[in-house]
Amino acid sequence: MSGAGIVDGKRIQSNPVYVGTDMDNDPMRFYGSGHQNTTNNVLNLDLIYNAKLNMITQGLNFKIKGSYNSTYSHTKKWENWQTYPTYKPYMLEDGTVVLETSGDKWKPAFAEGTDVWRDWYAEISLDYARKFGSHDITALLLYNQSKYYYPWPYQEIPRGYVGLVGRVTYNYLSRYLFDFNVGYNGSENFAPDKRYGFFPATSIGWIVTEEEWMKNQNVLSYLKFRYSYGIVGNDYMGGRRFLYLSPEYTIHNGKYVGYGGGQHGYNFGTSNTVFVRGATEDTSGNPDVTWETSTKQNIGVDLRTFGDRLNINLDFFKENRKDILINNDAFITAPSALVASPINYGKVNNKGMEIVLNWTDRVGNFSYTIAPNFSFSRNKVIEMAEIRQKYDYLYRTGHRVNQPFGYEFFAFYQKGKTEDAYKAKYGVDMPTQLGQANLGDGDAVYVDLNGDGAITAEDQHAIGFPDYPEMTFSLNVNMSYKNFDLTMLWNGATNVGRGLYWPYNPQFGQFHDQGLIRWVYENSWTPETAETATLPRLTIANEVNNTPMSSVWMMDASYLRLRNLEIGYTINKVPFLASTSSMRIYANGTNLLTFSAFKGNDPENVGGGWQNTIRYPMMKVYNIGFRINF
């Protein structure tokens, strides 16, 4: 990617003809900008006290646990931010063309700040474990409380939690298993009458191979069936707190009356031109906001066979989430100056399966373990309080969480040819496009889903996959032959999509102030690449037709990656080190190979959800070392 650089000790942009590049994410932005010193003082304290209460009853234990963590951070910063100079051609008397610069440096500035973090955690518990003949019983009663203090320093109210946990387990002859858990948790985020939630869970298991009638067979060395059911709660409000409270009134104290500048008040008159300052509310509180709950079920089987060489773990799961916090715009029936508070209304279902295999064997001096893993998970939005839509395909409900929506791409425009192709396929004239006035060869042409003859927001529908994979898989391999050993881990994902948004997409709107990415240039439309291009034309005009999210920008982000590889050799006796028992020499690496059709930064390490933004790519790391045992 092109960016800022240094020419004769001066910054220069990648394109000297056009100026004004936003270089906020370019590392050259920080060149010569100053320095910063930060001092951190950290204190961590953990205390644990255990006491056996056998004088009351055998197997009863009492425990107290406490922890305290504190961080004091002091920062001194000297800044010398410089504005980027603009460049324009300037001809000297001898005909030499040079670049004339303009722009001022900011004055150096000094800043000093202090941040303080604190948190503490306390826990008191009673646990009981006892065996009565063929019966094993355990029980636990635990109370915990925590508080977290925010930095800057202590400008926000501390965050606190409190909980009571109970658990009872029982098994008979190590054959029939039963487990019951209950949690009673309190969160500061909710009104007093909504603050506490009750979350039970239970599980049962049957180890079939412990039955007497399974003792004489030699096919299965272990077989267990299990089932679990439970309800869990979530008090996370997306970073928001105390939604049950309405914020304080805002009163504008400025000397100006009118729009802009943060004024607060009311409009009067038939034309709404008379503005009077006054107290206003921004958001209404919702005293009914409460815990989001999730009901989870899991049924699974564990088995070992072929002399314990093959292990299989198979799970099927289902999750029903309800009372998900969402915006309630769909329920606003009249104009209001207030922003409606979120409500517990959303519902999402999720179901899937996971299988884990492990084969371990030895043939002479060669031993190996092969452990593949595969999982599938698909969710569906059941309710999200959408406003009424004219067409069913506009609803997010019924799709996956974070399902991307956009326009359906038809072809890159070629005057006359595209109109004929569209009519031949759909039987109607090509619709008016978003940027019809500036439509030129190489621009994206979209499909008119509602048939009104024009591309509008009502022609957007679900495209591609969300940014989290439906299917993930891995393969772990361990091998050894005599003194040599090898381990490697492959992992991957599929049914996952990424939208190539910033910084790729804007270059097709008006790229004169953007560094150009090579892959973008090579795949953009030109008359010579009309049959093979996968991206629209490049233009310095403000072309709006090519930048909206569409199937042009959705890419398959499936990948297969060699995550880890290590090769080693062990010397049992080192001749020149008589006091050593062994020495191992090894070489390893991480993120060595990646196979993916994704053309962005990294199919796995992206930001901004399905609208992919650039983040620092995963690093390849190589190590060579040795370990000596004495």
XYZ file of C-alpha atoms in Angstrom:
630
model
C 0.000 0.000 0.000
C 1.372 3.418 -0.855
C 1.651 5.994 1.875
C 3.627 8.903 3.231
C 7.393 8.843 2.773
C 10.507 10.974 3.256
C 12.177 12.800 0.353
C 15.236 14.936 1.157
C 14.226 14.899 4.801
C 10.669 16.000 4.035
C 7.405 14.116 4.041
C 5.812 13.485 0.701
C 2.613 11.736 -0.285
C 2.370 8.870 -2.729
C 0.659 11.092 -5.291
C 2.171 14.596 -5.666
C -0.651 15.738 -7.968
C -3.456 15.331 -5.470
C -3.209 16.329 -1.839
C -5.135 16.002 1.387
C -4.533 12.331 2.136
C -5.944 11.170 5.459
C -2.914 9.407 6.896
C -4.304 8.710 10.377
C -3.475 5.032 10.075
C -0.100 5.398 8.391
C 2.894 4.760 10.672
C 4.727 7.666 9.034
C 2.224 9.919 10.753
C 4.206 9.404 13.949
C 7.598 10.256 12.438
C 9.270 12.924 14.544
C 6.131 13.512 16.578
C 7.670 13.412 20.046
C 8.039 10.837 22.770
C 6.216 9.453 25.769
C 7.350 7.966 29.075
C 5.007 5.771 31.091
C 5.695 4.339 34.539
C 3.488 1.537 35.863
C 3.388 0.391 39.485
C 1.511 -2.882 39.945
C 0.409 -4.599 43.146
C -1.210 -8.061 43.173
C -2.251 -9.726 46.408
C -3.924 -13.129 46.894
C -4.928 -14.629 50.243
C -6.399 -18.108 50.788
C -7.417 -19.753 54.043
C -8.551 -23.402 54.232
C -9.956 -25.206 57.260
C -11.197 -28.768 57.628
C -14.347 -29.035 59.732
C -14.237 -32.761 60.432
C -15.272 -32.030 64.005
C -18.704 -31.168 62.606
C -18.855 -33.920 59.990
C -16.347 -35.821 57.882
C -15.593 -34.292 54.483
C -16.660 -30.725 55.325
C -14.244 -27.913 54.406
C -14.318 -24.148 54.835
C -12.463 -21.750 52.535
C -11.907 -18.002 52.342
C -10.276 -16.433 49.312
C -9.495 -12.804 48.624
C -7.570 -10.911 45.989
C -6.621 -7.290 45.463
C -5.055 -5.787 42.348
C -3.913 -2.228 41.873
C -2.150 -0.450 39.026
C -0.870 3.114 39.140
C 0.190 4.518 35.779
C 1.899 7.883 35.320
C 2.507 9.222 31.811
C 4.561 12.157 30.579
C 4.137 13.026 26.926
C 5.991 15.460 24.682
C 4.215 15.975 21.370
C 5.401 17.713 18.254
C 2.611 16.882 15.825
C 3.231 18.262 12.359
C 0.694 19.042 9.698
C 1.372 17.309 6.417
C 2.644 19.850 3.895
C 0.905 20.103 0.552
C 2.965 19.936 -2.615
C 2.511 21.648 -5.946
C 4.780 21.779 -8.999
C 6.868 24.970 -9.237
C 9.135 25.836 -12.182
C 12.427 27.626 -11.553
C 13.920 30.127 -13.983
C 16.137 27.456 -15.510
C 13.095 25.279 -16.261
C 13.644 22.823 -13.418
C 10.391 21.648 -11.833
C 10.487 21.318 -8.053
C 7.871 20.714 -5.390
C 6.892 23.792 -3.404
C 5.641 23.022 0.090
C 3.306 24.835 2.433
C 2.037 24.168 5.941
C 3.009 24.911 9.523
C 4.310 22.723 12.291
C 2.434 22.600 15.547
C 4.228 23.890 18.598
C 5.618 21.232 20.939
C 3.225 20.387 23.759
C 3.663 18.722 27.124
C 0.988 16.599 28.779
C 0.984 14.650 32.000
C -1.619 12.208 33.261
C -2.325 9.563 35.835
C -4.488 6.444 35.605
C -5.380 4.212 38.520
C -7.034 0.804 38.307
C -8.236 -1.163 41.300
C -10.273 -4.301 41.754
C -10.922 -6.739 44.551
C -12.592 -10.122 44.819
C -13.822 -12.001 47.903
C -15.109 -15.562 48.184
C -16.408 -17.682 51.064
C -17.309 -21.325 50.520
C -18.294 -24.558 52.215
C -17.684 -27.799 50.336
C -18.549 -31.347 51.288
C -17.347 -34.671 49.859
C -18.315 -38.050 51.315
C -18.663 -41.621 50.158
C -21.258 -43.990 51.610
C -20.678 -47.446 50.202
C -21.599 -47.266 46.515
C -22.792 -43.669 46.802
C -20.559 -40.633 46.173
C -21.894 -37.238 47.214
C -20.360 -33.778 46.922
C -21.855 -30.382 47.697
C -20.723 -26.780 47.446
C -22.125 -23.502 48.740
C -20.200 -20.406 47.650
C -20.684 -16.671 48.056
C -18.622 -14.237 45.984
C -18.434 -10.502 45.557
C -16.261 -8.259 43.420
C -15.759 -4.616 42.605
C -13.833 -2.924 39.820
C -12.750 0.718 39.966
C -12.226 2.516 36.684
C -9.201 4.719 35.906
C -8.886 8.451 35.084
C -8.836 8.315 38.265
C -12.191 7.086 39.583
C -14.295 9.251 37.312
C -16.925 6.541 36.986
C -18.939 4.633 39.540
C -17.223 1.312 40.387
C -18.693 -1.815 38.847
C -19.846 -4.411 41.361
C -21.128 -7.983 41.316
C -22.436 -10.368 43.932
C -23.396 -14.025 43.613
C -24.437 -17.137 45.486
C -23.638 -20.537 43.962
C -24.796 -23.986 44.996
C -23.873 -27.378 43.590
C -24.701 -30.998 44.394
C -23.271 -34.052 42.613
C -24.143 -37.703 43.065
C -22.982 -40.909 41.451
C -23.852 -44.511 42.099
C -21.214 -47.175 41.483
C -19.415 -44.673 39.200
C -22.101 -45.652 36.729
C -25.049 -43.281 37.122
C -24.136 -39.609 37.422
C -26.207 -36.616 38.495
C -25.264 -32.960 38.857
C -27.366 -29.967 39.910
C -26.173 -26.360 39.990
C -27.866 -23.112 40.834
C -26.665 -19.540 40.659
C -28.272 -16.506 42.233
C -26.489 -13.464 40.840
C -26.880 -9.749 41.305
C -25.875 -6.975 38.922
C -25.770 -3.231 39.450
C -27.040 -2.642 35.898
C -30.662 -3.274 36.787
C -33.308 -1.705 39.006
C -33.545 -3.134 42.548
C -36.522 -5.366 41.728
C -34.789 -6.682 38.558
C -31.268 -6.906 39.921
C -31.063 -10.584 40.855
C -31.384 -13.573 38.565
C -31.898 -17.270 39.310
C -30.039 -19.620 36.965
C -30.341 -23.395 37.480
C -28.598 -26.170 35.549
C -28.554 -29.946 35.710
C -26.842 -32.843 33.977
C -27.080 -36.623 33.973
C -24.699 -39.281 32.729
C -24.597 -43.019 32.216
C -21.302 -44.896 31.896
C -22.510 -47.964 30.056
C -19.228 -49.851 30.271
C -19.602 -49.984 34.068
C -22.654 -52.218 33.696
C -22.101 -55.875 34.552
C -23.411 -57.032 31.179
C -20.671 -54.954 29.450
C -17.761 -56.439 31.387
C -17.159 -59.430 29.108
C -16.960 -57.563 25.787
C -13.681 -56.207 24.373
C -14.912 -53.823 21.665
C -15.559 -50.768 23.832
C -13.320 -49.947 26.760
C -15.378 -46.875 27.643
C -18.851 -45.648 26.661
C -20.678 -42.764 28.277
C -23.920 -40.986 27.398
C -24.594 -37.557 28.873
C -27.208 -34.816 28.783
C -27.220 -31.336 30.261
C -29.767 -28.550 30.537
C -29.224 -25.133 32.030
C -30.080 -21.461 32.072
C -27.373 -18.806 32.178
C -27.693 -15.049 32.495
C -25.924 -12.121 30.877
C -25.928 -8.593 32.257
C -23.619 -7.093 29.629
C -25.237 -3.970 28.203
C -22.800 -3.308 25.371
C -20.757 -0.922 27.502
C -23.833 0.937 28.784
C -24.752 1.077 32.455
C -27.793 1.909 34.564
C -30.271 1.843 31.691
C -33.099 1.791 34.206
C -32.272 5.408 35.129
C -33.144 8.441 33.040
C -30.182 10.792 32.647
C -30.129 14.206 34.221
C -31.618 17.167 32.402
C -29.318 19.095 30.085
C -29.466 22.884 30.208
C -27.626 25.036 27.675
C -25.773 27.883 29.352
C -24.244 29.439 26.262
C -24.950 32.960 25.075
C -26.129 31.897 21.613
C -29.616 30.740 20.725
C -30.084 28.628 17.641
C -29.015 25.427 16.000
C -25.579 23.904 16.294
C -22.941 24.342 18.931
C -24.617 21.935 21.331
C -27.627 24.128 22.161
C -30.512 22.492 23.982
C -34.072 23.727 23.986
C -37.271 23.856 21.972
C -38.559 25.200 18.678
C -41.673 27.364 18.508
C -43.716 28.904 15.752
C -45.315 27.542 12.616
C -41.964 27.316 10.844
C -39.961 26.047 13.831
C -37.573 28.977 13.496
C -37.924 30.340 17.029
C -35.547 28.530 19.356
C -35.697 28.919 23.130
C -33.179 27.462 25.540
C -34.459 24.990 28.095
C -33.889 21.751 29.940
C -33.994 18.615 27.791
C -33.682 14.853 28.167
C -31.726 12.756 25.706
C -32.679 9.197 26.661
C -35.573 7.804 28.625
C -34.827 5.214 31.270
C -36.289 1.717 31.238
C -36.929 0.364 34.763
C -37.875 -3.035 33.293
C -34.504 -3.793 31.706
C -33.171 -7.053 33.141
C -31.011 -10.125 32.513
C -30.644 -11.670 29.096
C -31.088 -15.420 29.505
C -29.898 -18.376 27.497
C -31.305 -21.888 27.750
C -28.704 -24.441 26.719
C -29.048 -28.144 26.009
C -26.334 -30.617 25.146
C -26.406 -34.319 24.420
C -23.168 -36.179 23.913
C -21.359 -39.473 23.830
C -17.767 -40.351 24.776
C -16.180 -43.637 23.795
C -12.849 -45.404 23.559
C -12.225 -48.438 21.403
C -9.496 -50.399 19.589
C -7.609 -50.867 22.824
C -7.983 -47.212 23.820
C -6.209 -46.133 20.653
C -9.312 -44.375 19.299
C -11.143 -41.756 21.373
C -14.353 -40.154 20.121
C -16.248 -37.260 21.689
C -19.464 -36.272 19.950
C -21.734 -33.406 21.030
C -24.988 -31.951 19.737
C -26.072 -28.659 21.248
C -28.942 -26.205 21.110
C -29.211 -22.734 22.599
C -32.215 -20.417 22.846
C -31.393 -16.850 23.825
C -34.145 -14.462 24.825
C -34.557 -11.022 26.374
C -31.603 -9.796 24.311
C -31.182 -6.060 24.745
C -32.137 -4.237 21.535
C -33.233 -0.777 20.458
C -37.007 -0.409 20.462
C -37.396 1.923 17.498
C -40.061 -0.368 16.076
C -42.360 0.454 18.984
C -42.152 4.245 18.714
C -45.512 5.334 17.311
C -45.250 9.119 17.621
C -42.503 11.695 17.113
C -40.480 12.260 20.251
C -37.462 14.284 21.248
C -36.327 11.424 23.468
C -34.137 8.567 22.374
C -35.959 5.423 23.447
C -34.141 3.213 25.917
C -33.287 -0.345 24.806
C -35.568 -3.177 25.861
C -35.258 -6.931 26.462
C -36.950 -8.226 23.326
C -34.508 -9.983 21.006
C -34.457 -13.734 20.462
C -31.792 -15.895 18.789
C -31.569 -19.663 18.371
C -28.323 -21.520 17.833
C -27.683 -25.188 17.172
C -24.813 -27.310 16.024
C -22.475 -30.189 16.664
C -18.851 -30.929 17.453
C -16.788 -34.062 17.006
C -13.303 -34.642 18.397
C -11.266 -37.685 17.358
C -7.966 -38.901 18.731
C -5.966 -41.853 17.427
C -2.799 -42.817 19.298
C -0.610 -45.759 18.288
C 2.919 -47.087 18.263
C 4.679 -49.211 15.637
C 8.157 -50.211 16.730
C 10.163 -47.062 17.385
C 7.568 -44.887 15.672
C 4.732 -43.433 17.774
C 2.121 -40.962 16.650
C -1.096 -39.182 17.593
C -3.566 -37.779 15.077
C -6.385 -35.640 16.510
C -8.854 -34.023 14.087
C -11.645 -31.746 15.286
C -14.728 -30.426 13.493
C -17.544 -28.160 14.664
C -20.634 -26.679 13.039
C -22.804 -23.942 14.513
C -25.645 -22.000 12.880
C -27.742 -19.323 14.525
C -30.965 -17.643 13.502
C -32.541 -14.363 14.553
C -36.062 -15.115 15.782
C -37.025 -11.614 16.898
C -35.280 -8.258 16.727
C -38.158 -5.749 16.746
C -37.783 -4.586 13.159
C -40.006 -1.926 11.711
C -42.496 -3.090 9.109
C -40.899 -3.599 5.699
C -42.495 -3.516 2.254
C -40.680 -6.662 1.125
C -39.830 -9.838 3.001
C -36.217 -9.894 1.801
C -35.537 -6.644 3.694
C -36.036 -8.259 7.107
C -33.028 -9.215 9.187
C -35.230 -11.536 11.207
C -34.817 -15.113 10.032
C -31.180 -14.619 9.042
C -27.946 -15.154 10.939
C -26.677 -12.679 13.508
C -24.690 -9.879 11.806
C -25.846 -11.041 8.395
C -24.478 -8.532 5.842
C -26.988 -6.836 3.555
C -26.241 -5.115 0.278
C -27.033 -4.811 -3.407
C -27.000 -7.745 -5.805
C -24.326 -7.169 -8.437
C -25.289 -7.834 -12.055
C -22.371 -6.738 -14.249
C -19.880 -3.986 -14.931
C -21.489 -1.454 -17.191
C -20.722 -1.335 -20.911
C -22.974 1.003 -22.806
C -25.550 -0.840 -24.888
C -24.231 -4.288 -24.051
C -25.291 -4.255 -20.397
C -28.792 -2.922 -21.156
C -29.353 -5.772 -23.614
C -27.996 -8.406 -21.225
C -30.178 -7.179 -18.346
C -33.351 -7.221 -20.449
C -32.522 -10.663 -21.815
C -32.173 -12.079 -18.299
C -34.963 -10.275 -16.415
C -37.340 -9.256 -19.202
C -37.340 -5.572 -18.198
C -35.209 -2.539 -18.917
C -32.084 -2.003 -16.868
C -33.045 0.056 -13.788
C -31.781 3.522 -13.037
C -28.598 3.083 -11.028
C -27.499 4.965 -7.911
C -25.073 7.145 -9.827
C -26.992 7.179 -13.106
C -25.915 10.721 -14.010
C -22.244 9.715 -13.999
C -22.676 6.082 -15.030
C -19.777 5.029 -17.204
C -18.173 1.909 -18.551
C -16.817 -0.194 -15.712
C -19.287 0.967 -13.062
C -21.198 -1.631 -11.070
C -24.765 -2.337 -12.152
C -27.163 -3.725 -9.558
C -30.316 -5.833 -9.740
C -33.696 -4.187 -9.163
C -35.222 -6.631 -6.665
C -38.544 -4.840 -6.154
C -39.030 -4.049 -9.836
C -39.723 -0.324 -9.464
C -37.221 0.606 -12.166
C -34.666 2.247 -9.882
C -31.967 1.065 -7.493
C -32.824 2.212 -3.972
C -32.287 1.003 -0.417
C -35.277 -1.292 -0.950
C -33.156 -3.401 -3.315
C -30.749 -4.571 -0.617
C -30.919 -8.152 0.620
C -28.816 -10.721 2.454
C -25.455 -11.334 0.771
C -22.698 -13.741 1.729
C -21.884 -15.058 5.191
C -21.347 -13.141 8.452
C -17.847 -12.528 9.785
C -17.774 -15.526 12.141
C -17.449 -19.015 10.631
C -20.173 -21.636 10.713
C -17.665 -24.449 10.398
C -14.261 -24.718 12.036
C -11.797 -27.582 11.909
C -8.342 -28.467 13.128
C -5.773 -31.243 12.926
C -3.189 -31.852 15.630
C -0.352 -34.258 14.788
C 2.386 -35.546 17.099
C 5.049 -37.949 15.823
C 8.279 -39.346 17.191
C 10.846 -41.769 15.829
C 13.679 -42.730 18.129
C 15.162 -39.364 19.136
C 13.321 -37.265 16.553
C 9.949 -35.630 17.237
C 7.525 -33.513 15.249
C 4.339 -31.678 16.233
C 2.093 -29.554 14.073
C -1.306 -27.925 14.285
C -3.499 -27.029 11.332
C -6.727 -25.116 11.735
C -9.230 -23.488 9.449
C -12.732 -22.211 8.925
C -15.340 -21.999 6.203
C -18.795 -20.522 5.615
C -17.443 -17.142 6.637
C -17.443 -13.875 4.725
C -15.721 -10.528 4.791
C -16.775 -7.318 3.134
C -13.844 -5.475 1.599
C -14.762 -2.054 2.877
C -12.097 0.386 4.075
C -9.472 0.884 2.721
C -10.373 -0.988 -0.474
C -13.878 0.206 -1.240
C -13.374 4.023 -1.096
C -10.791 3.877 -3.861
C -13.616 3.261 -6.291
C -15.467 6.401 -5.290
C -12.764 9.057 -5.514
C -9.299 7.647 -5.085
C -7.225 10.763 -5.713
C -6.418 11.085 -1.999
C -5.861 7.397 -1.326
C -2.755 5.293 -1.734
C -3.563 2.608 -4.316
C -3.415 -1.072 -3.426
C -1.720 -3.201 -6.089
C -4.336 -5.945 -5.998
C -7.063 -3.324 -6.477
C -5.275 -1.876 -9.478
C -4.682 -5.240 -11.131
C -8.301 -6.395 -10.787
C -10.188 -3.177 -11.530
C -12.161 -2.770 -14.749
C -10.517 -1.372 -17.849
C -11.491 -1.817 -21.493
C -8.696 -4.381 -21.764
C -9.851 -6.361 -18.699
C -13.586 -6.086 -19.317
C -14.050 -9.870 -19.444
C -11.900 -10.728 -16.420
C -12.189 -7.772 -14.014
C -13.648 -8.478 -10.587
C -13.698 -4.868 -9.341
C -15.203 -1.664 -10.782
C -13.297 0.978 -12.657
C -11.009 3.423 -10.887
C -11.930 7.066 -11.162
C -10.975 10.418 -9.691
C -14.599 11.540 -9.939
C -16.959 11.308 -6.991
C -18.561 8.098 -8.205
C -21.207 6.877 -5.730
C -22.359 3.849 -7.694
C -19.384 1.614 -6.905
C -18.918 2.163 -3.174
C -22.132 0.859 -1.512
C -21.870 -2.586 0.033
C -22.826 -5.185 -2.539
C -21.971 -8.702 -3.587
C -19.012 -7.175 -5.463
C -17.339 -6.553 -2.121
C -18.324 -9.731 -0.310
C -15.530 -12.284 -0.309
C -15.166 -15.837 0.873
C -12.902 -15.694 3.934
C -12.445 -19.441 4.340
C -8.900 -20.403 5.218
C -6.566 -23.224 6.164
C -3.555 -22.298 8.284
C -0.485 -24.091 9.571
C -0.666 -22.650 13.051
C 2.308 -24.357 14.681
C 5.151 -26.610 13.564
C 8.011 -27.895 15.699
C 10.798 -30.340 14.936
C 13.165 -31.548 17.630
C 15.964 -33.976 18.383
C 16.855 -35.291 21.843
C 20.379 -36.310 22.859
C 20.102 -38.577 25.867
C 23.740 -38.211 26.910
C 25.812 -35.204 25.955
C 29.497 -36.241 25.665
C 30.961 -32.825 26.468
C 28.504 -32.138 29.318
C 28.915 -35.021 31.725
C 26.534 -33.586 34.325
C 23.565 -33.452 31.941
C 20.969 -36.174 31.592
C 19.647 -35.020 28.198
C 19.561 -32.143 25.748
C 16.864 -31.329 23.213
C 17.454 -29.158 20.152
C 14.399 -27.794 18.386
C 13.133 -25.398 15.739
C 9.571 -24.153 15.566
C 7.371 -21.593 13.886
C 3.863 -20.161 14.053
C 1.523 -19.013 11.278
C 3.836 -20.472 8.654
C 1.349 -21.144 5.847
C -2.089 -19.795 4.996
C -4.298 -20.961 2.133
C -7.205 -18.633 1.405
C -8.949 -16.934 -1.500
C -9.455 -13.842 0.655
C -7.683 -10.805 -0.799
C -7.798 -8.574 2.243
C -5.342 -8.199 5.063
C -5.919 -11.500 6.846
C -9.004 -13.762 6.748
C -8.769 -14.305 10.498
C -7.490 -11.026 11.925
C -9.798 -8.227 10.834
C -11.792 -5.455 12.469
C -15.125 -3.787 11.857
C -17.119 -7.005 11.537
C -17.947 -8.053 7.991
C -16.958 -4.565 6.817
C -13.292 -5.468 6.877
C -10.830 -2.885 8.097
C -7.082 -3.171 8.315
C -5.443 -4.487 11.451
C -1.889 -5.546 12.059
C -1.543 -8.977 10.411
C -0.694 -12.117 12.320
C 3.033 -12.493 12.671
C 5.129 -15.359 11.400
C 7.478 -16.367 14.184
C 10.551 -18.610 13.890
C 12.471 -19.985 16.869
C 15.566 -22.123 17.288
C 16.546 -23.303 20.741
C 17.735 -26.038 23.029
C 16.830 -27.331 26.477
C 19.271 -29.024 28.821
C 18.194 -31.266 31.700
C 20.665 -31.739 34.542
